[in-house]
Every structure is written in structure tokens, then in C-alpha cells.
PDB file of C-alpha atoms in Angstrom:
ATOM      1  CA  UNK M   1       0.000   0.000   0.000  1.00 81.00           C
ATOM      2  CA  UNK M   2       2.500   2.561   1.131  1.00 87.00           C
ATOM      3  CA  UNK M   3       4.500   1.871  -2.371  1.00 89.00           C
ATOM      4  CA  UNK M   4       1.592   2.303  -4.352  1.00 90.00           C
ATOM      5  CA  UNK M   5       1.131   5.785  -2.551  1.00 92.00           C
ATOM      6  CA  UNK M   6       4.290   6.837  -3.025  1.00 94.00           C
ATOM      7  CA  UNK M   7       3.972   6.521  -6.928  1.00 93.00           C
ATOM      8  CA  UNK M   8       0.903   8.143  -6.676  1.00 91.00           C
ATOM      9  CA  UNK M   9       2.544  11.266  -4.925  1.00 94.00           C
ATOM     10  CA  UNK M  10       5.326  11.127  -7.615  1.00 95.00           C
ATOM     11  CA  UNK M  11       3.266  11.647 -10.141  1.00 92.00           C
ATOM     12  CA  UNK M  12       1.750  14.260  -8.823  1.00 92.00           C
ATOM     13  CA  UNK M  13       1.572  15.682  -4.781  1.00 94.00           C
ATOM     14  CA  UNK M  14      -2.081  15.244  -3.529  1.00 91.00           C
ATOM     15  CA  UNK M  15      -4.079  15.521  -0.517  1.00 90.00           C
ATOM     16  CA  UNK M  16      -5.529  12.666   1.223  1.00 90.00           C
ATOM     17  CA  UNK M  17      -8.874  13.119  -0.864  1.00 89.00           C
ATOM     18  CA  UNK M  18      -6.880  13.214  -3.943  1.00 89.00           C
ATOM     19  CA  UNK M  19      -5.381   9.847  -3.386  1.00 90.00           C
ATOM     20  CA  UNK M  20      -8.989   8.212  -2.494  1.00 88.00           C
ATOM     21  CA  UNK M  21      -9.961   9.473  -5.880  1.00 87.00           C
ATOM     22  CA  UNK M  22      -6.724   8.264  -7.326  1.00 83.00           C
ATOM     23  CA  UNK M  23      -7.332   4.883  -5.973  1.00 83.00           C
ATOM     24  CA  UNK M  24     -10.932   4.995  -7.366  1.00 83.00           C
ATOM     25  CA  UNK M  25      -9.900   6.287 -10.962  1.00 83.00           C
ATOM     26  CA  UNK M  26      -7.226   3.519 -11.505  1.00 82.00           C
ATOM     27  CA  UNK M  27      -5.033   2.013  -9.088  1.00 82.00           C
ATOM     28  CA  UNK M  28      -8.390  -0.158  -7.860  1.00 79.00           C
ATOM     29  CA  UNK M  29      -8.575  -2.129 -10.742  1.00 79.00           C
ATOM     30  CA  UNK M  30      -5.642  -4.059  -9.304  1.00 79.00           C
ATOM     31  CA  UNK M  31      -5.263  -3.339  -5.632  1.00 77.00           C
ATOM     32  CA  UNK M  32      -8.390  -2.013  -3.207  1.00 79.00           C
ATOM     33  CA  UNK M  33      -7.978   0.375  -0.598  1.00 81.00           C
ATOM     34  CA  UNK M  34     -10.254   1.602   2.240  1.00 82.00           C
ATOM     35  CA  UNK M  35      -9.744   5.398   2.910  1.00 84.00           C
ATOM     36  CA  UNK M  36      -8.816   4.087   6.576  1.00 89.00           C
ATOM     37  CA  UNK M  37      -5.890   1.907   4.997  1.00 88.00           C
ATOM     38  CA  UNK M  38      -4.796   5.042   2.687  1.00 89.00           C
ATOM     39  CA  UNK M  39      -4.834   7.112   6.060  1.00 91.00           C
ATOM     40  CA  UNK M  40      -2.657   4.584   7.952  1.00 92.00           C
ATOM     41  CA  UNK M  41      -0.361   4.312   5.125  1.00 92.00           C
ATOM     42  CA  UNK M  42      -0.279   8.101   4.747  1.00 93.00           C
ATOM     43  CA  UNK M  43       0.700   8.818   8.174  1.00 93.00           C
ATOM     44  CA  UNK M  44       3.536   5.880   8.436  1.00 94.00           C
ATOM     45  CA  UNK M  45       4.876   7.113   5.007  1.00 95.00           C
ATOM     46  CA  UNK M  46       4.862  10.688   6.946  1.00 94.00           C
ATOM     47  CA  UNK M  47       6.130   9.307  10.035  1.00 95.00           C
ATOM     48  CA  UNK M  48       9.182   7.844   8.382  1.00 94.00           C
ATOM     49  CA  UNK M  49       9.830  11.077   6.317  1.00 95.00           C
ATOM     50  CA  UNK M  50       9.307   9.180   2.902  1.00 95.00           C
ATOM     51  CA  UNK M  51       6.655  12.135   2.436  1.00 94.00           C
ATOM     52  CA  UNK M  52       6.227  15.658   3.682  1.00 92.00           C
ATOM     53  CA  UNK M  53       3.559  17.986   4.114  1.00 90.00           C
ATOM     54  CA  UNK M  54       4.324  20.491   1.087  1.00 89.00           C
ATOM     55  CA  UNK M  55       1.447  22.457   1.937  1.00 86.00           C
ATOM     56  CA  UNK M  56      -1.863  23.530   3.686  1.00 84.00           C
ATOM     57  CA  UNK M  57      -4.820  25.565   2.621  1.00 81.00           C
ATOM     58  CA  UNK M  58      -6.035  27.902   4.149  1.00 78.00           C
ATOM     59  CA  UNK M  59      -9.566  27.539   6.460  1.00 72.00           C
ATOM     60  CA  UNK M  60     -10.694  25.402   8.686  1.00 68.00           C
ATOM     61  CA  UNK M  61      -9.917  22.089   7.734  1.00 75.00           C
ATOM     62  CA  UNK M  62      -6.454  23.040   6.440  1.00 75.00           C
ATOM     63  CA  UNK M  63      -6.115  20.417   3.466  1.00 85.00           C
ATOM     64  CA  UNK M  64      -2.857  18.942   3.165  1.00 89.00           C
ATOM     65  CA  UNK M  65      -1.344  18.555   0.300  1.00 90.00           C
ATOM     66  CA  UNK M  66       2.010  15.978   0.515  1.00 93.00           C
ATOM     67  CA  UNK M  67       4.880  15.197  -1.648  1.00 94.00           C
ATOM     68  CA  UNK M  68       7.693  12.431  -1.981  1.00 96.00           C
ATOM     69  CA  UNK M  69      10.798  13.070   0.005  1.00 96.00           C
ATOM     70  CA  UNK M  70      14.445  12.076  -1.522  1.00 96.00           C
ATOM     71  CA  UNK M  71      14.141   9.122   1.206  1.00 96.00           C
ATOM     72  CA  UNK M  72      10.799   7.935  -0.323  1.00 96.00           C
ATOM     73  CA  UNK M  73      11.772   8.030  -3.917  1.00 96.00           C
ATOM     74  CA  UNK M  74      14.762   5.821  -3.018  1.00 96.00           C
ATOM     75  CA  UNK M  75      12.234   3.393  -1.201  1.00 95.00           C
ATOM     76  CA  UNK M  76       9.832   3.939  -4.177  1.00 96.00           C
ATOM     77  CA  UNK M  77      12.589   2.462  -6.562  1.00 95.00           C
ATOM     78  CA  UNK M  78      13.967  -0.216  -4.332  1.00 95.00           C
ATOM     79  CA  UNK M  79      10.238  -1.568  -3.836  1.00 94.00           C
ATOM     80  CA  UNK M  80       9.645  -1.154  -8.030  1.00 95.00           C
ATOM     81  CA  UNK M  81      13.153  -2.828  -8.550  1.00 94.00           C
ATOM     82  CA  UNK M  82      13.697  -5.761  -6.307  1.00 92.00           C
ATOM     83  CA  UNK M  83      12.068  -9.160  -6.640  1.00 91.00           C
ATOM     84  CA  UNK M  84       8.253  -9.054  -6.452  1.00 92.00           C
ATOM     85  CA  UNK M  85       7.265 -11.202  -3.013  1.00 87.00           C
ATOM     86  CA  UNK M  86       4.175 -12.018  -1.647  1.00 85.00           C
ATOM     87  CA  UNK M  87       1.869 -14.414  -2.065  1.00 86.00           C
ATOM     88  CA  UNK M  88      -0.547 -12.223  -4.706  1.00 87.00           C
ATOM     89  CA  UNK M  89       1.595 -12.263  -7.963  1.00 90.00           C
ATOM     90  CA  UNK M  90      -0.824  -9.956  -9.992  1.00 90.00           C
ATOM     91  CA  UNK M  91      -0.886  -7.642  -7.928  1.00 89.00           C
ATOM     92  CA  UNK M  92       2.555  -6.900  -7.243  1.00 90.00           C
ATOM     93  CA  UNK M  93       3.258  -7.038 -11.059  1.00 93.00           C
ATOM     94  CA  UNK M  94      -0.107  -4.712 -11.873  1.00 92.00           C
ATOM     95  CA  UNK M  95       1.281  -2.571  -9.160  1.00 91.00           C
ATOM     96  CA  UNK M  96       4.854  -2.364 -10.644  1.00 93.00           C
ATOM     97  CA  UNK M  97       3.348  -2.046 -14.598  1.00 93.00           C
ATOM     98  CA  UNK M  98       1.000   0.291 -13.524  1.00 92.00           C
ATOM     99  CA  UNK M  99       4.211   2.655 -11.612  1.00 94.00           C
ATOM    100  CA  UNK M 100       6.772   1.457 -14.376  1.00 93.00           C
ATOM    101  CA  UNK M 101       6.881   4.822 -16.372  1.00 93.00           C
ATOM    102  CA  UNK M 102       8.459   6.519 -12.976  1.00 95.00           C
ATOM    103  CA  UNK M 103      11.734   4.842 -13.560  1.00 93.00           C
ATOM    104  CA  UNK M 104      14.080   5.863 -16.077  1.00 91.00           C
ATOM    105  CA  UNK M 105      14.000   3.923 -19.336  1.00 90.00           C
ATOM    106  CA  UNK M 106      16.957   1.651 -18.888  1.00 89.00           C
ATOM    107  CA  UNK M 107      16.018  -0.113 -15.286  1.00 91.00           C
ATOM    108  CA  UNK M 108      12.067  -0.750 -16.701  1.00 92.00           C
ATOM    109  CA  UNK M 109      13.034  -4.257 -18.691  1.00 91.00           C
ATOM    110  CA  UNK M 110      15.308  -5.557 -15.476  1.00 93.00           C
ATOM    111  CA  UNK M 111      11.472  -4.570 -13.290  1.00 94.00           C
ATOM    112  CA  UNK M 112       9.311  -6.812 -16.255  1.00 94.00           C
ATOM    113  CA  UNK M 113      12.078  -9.494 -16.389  1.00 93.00           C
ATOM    114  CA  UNK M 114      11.940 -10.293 -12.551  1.00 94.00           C
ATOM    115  CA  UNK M 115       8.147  -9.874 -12.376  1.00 94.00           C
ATOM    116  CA  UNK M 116       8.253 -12.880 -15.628  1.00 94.00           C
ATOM    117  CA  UNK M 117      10.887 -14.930 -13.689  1.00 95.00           C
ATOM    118  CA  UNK M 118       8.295 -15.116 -10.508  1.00 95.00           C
ATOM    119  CA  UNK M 119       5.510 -15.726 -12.929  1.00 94.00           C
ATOM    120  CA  UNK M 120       7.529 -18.869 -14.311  1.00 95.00           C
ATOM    121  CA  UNK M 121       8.730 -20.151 -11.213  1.00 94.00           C
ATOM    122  CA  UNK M 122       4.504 -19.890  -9.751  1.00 94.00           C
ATOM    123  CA  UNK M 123       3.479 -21.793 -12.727  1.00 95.00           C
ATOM    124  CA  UNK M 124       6.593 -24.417 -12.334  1.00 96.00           C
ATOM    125  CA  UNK M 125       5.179 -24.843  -8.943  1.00 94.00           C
ATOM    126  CA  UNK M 126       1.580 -25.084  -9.609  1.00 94.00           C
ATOM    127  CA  UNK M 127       2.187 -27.476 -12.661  1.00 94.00           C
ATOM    128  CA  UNK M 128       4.187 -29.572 -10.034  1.00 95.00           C
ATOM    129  CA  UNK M 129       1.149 -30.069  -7.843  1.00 93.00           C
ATOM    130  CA  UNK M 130      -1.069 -30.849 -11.165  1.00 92.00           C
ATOM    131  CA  UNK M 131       1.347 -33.444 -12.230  1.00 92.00           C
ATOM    132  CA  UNK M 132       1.634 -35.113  -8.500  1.00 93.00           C
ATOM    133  CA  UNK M 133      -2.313 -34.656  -8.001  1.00 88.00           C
ATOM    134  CA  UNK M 134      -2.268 -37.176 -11.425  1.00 85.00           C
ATOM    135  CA  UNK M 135      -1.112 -39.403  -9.292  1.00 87.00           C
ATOM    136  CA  UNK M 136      -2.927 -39.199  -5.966  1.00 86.00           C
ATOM    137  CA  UNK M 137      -6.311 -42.039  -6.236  1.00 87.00           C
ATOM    138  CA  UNK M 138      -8.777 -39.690  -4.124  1.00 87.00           C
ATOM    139  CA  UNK M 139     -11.202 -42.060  -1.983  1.00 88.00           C
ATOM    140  CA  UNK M 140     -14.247 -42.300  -4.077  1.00 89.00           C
ATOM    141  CA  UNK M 141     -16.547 -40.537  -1.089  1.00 89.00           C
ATOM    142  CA  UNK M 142     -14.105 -36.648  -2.386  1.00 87.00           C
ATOM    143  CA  UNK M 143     -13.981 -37.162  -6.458  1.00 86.00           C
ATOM    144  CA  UNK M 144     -16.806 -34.926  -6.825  1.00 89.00           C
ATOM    145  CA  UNK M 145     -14.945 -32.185  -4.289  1.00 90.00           C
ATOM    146  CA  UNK M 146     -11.534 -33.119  -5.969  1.00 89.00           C
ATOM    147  CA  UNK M 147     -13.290 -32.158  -9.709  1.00 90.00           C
ATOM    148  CA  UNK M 148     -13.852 -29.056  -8.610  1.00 91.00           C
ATOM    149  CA  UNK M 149     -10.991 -28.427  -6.388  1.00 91.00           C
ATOM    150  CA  UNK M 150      -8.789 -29.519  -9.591  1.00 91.00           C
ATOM    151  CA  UNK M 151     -10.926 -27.381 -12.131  1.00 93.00           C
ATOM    152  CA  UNK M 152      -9.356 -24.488  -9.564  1.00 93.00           C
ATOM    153  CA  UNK M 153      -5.761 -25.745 -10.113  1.00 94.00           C
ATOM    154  CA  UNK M 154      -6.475 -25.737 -13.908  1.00 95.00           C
ATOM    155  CA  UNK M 155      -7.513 -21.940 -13.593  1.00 95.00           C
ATOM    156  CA  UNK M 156      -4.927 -20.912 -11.959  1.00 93.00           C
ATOM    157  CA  UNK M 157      -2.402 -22.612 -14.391  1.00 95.00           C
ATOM    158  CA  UNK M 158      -4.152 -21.022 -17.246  1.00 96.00           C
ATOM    159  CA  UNK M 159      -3.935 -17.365 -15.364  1.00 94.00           C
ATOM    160  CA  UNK M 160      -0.370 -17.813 -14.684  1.00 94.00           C
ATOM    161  CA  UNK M 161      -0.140 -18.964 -18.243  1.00 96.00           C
ATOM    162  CA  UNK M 162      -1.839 -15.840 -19.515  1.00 95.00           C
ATOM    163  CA  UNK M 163       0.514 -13.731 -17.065  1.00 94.00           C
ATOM    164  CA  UNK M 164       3.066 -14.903 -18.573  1.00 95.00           C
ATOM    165  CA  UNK M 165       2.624 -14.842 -21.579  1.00 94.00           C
ATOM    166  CA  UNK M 166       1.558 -11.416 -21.496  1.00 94.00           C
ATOM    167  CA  UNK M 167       4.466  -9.733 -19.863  1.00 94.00           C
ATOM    168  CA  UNK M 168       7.428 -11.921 -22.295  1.00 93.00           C
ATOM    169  CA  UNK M 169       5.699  -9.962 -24.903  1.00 91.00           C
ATOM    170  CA  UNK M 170       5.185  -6.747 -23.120  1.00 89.00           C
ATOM    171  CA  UNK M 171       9.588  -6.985 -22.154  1.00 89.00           C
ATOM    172  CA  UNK M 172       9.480  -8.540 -26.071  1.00 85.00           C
ATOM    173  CA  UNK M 173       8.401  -5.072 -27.094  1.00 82.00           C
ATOM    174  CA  UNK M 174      10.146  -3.166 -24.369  1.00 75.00           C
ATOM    175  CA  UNK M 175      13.095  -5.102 -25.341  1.00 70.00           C
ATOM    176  CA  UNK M 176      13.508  -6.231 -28.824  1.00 57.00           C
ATOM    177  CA  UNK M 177      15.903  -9.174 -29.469  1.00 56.00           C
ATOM    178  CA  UNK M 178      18.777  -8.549 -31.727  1.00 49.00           C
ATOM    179  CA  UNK M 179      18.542 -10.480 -34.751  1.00 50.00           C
TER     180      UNK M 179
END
């Protein structure tokens, strides 16, 4: 969350209300947000000096308006560049896509090559599990549950597949090959 704030305020400083509306324009159609967990991450992005308070309004509820600090555009490009982790592959790759213009042209193919080396190395693992499940003779009381459970296994396989495929020929066209 904080990372996906940060890029956010690089592209542009905002106010708390701005980022809501950012999140609702675009960055929710691959990570959702409450306006509770924006606020949380807002303040420990604050607290840590990755952003700063670059100004207030005037009145009484004195909108802040906050901007990226030196500190937080080094964090931003550490979090874009190193190995995506986590559990949720797409969104951590979304996230990093979405963000990927923010870093200069030259690091953006080593960013789509790691997010396509995790992508390879889920579907490695979840075609492991299909093969080994081939072998597995369910008790005949769970076949129906195991159809089901396995029809789940074969979507994710052909997600990851997609995924893949997808961002080789995104870094393809990023990064021609020499002939």
C-alpha cells in the first residue's frame, strides 16, 4: 500500500482526498484500498519522512497537500526494482506495470524481467502439484470435491499462463531481441 502511494505522490503531490480518488480512478482495478488503509499508510509514510507535508490551505480544515521526500523516492525504486514477493503475484506485477513509467528507461526491462521470472517459477510450482495430483487415487466418497478443487488448479495454471505470456511480450516489445 504505502509503495503504491508513493507513486501516486510522484506523479503528482495530492491531498488525502486526492489519493482516495486516485485509488478509485485507476489504481483499484488491481489493488483495493479503504480510505482508513490510505490514512494509515499516509501517516507511516509521513512518520518515516518518505513524504512531507508540502502544503496547507487555508480555512478550517487546512487540506494537506504531501509530496515524496528524496528518502521515499529511493524506497519507491527499491520496492519497483527488487524481486516481487508475496503471495498475490498480480498484484505486485499490476502494481509495478501500472508505476513502471516513474523509472528511467533503462532499469524498466530488469522490473518486467523479474516480475516474468516469478511468474515462471509460480506456474513451475503449480504445474508440479497438477502433475503429482495425477497421481494421488482420491477415496471415491471426495472425487466430486476433488473435480472441482482440480478445475481451480487448472484456472490458476491457465492465469499464470496468460501472465506470462503477457508480460514476455510486453519486455518482447520493451526489449527487442537482436537479430
Amino acid at each position: 500500500m504505502a509503495h503504491v502511494i508513493l507513486g501516486l505522490l510522484l506523479i503528482a503531490p495530492q491531498s488525502f482526498y486526492d489519493l482516495i480518488k486516485g485509488f478509485e480512478k485507476g489504481v483499484a482495478l488491481f489493488y483495493s484500498a479503504s480510505s482508513g488503509s490510505i490514512k494509515r499508510a499516509l501517516d507511516t509514510l509521513l512518520a518515516r519522512g518518505s513524504i512531507e507535508v508540502a502544503s496547507v490551505e487555508p480555512g478550517g480544515r487546512g487540506r494537506k497537500v504531501y509530496r515524496v521526500t528524496d528518502s521515499g523516492r529511493a524506497e519507491f525504486r527499491a520496492w519497483m526494482t527488487q524481486e516481487p514477493t508475496g503471495p498475490d503475484l498480480e498484484t505486485a506485477a499490476l502494481s509495478r506495470l501500472y508505476f513502471l513509467g516513474l523509472l528511467e528507461p533503462d532499469e524498466r526491462g530488469a522490473v518486467l524481467r523479474r516480475v516474468t521470472a516469478r511468474a515462471e517459477a509460480d506456474l513451475a510450482t503449480l504445474s508440479a502439484l497438477d502433475s503429482h495430483l495425477d497421481t494421488v487415487d482420491f477415496p471415491e466418497e471426495y472425487r466430486d470435491v476433488v473435480v472441482y478443487q482440480r478445475a481451480t488448479l487448472d484456472y490458476g495454471i491457465a492465469a499464470q499462463r496468460f501472465m506470462l505470456d503477457w508480460f514476455r511480450e510486453h519486455l518482447d516489445r520493451h526489449e527487442p531481441q537482436a537479430p
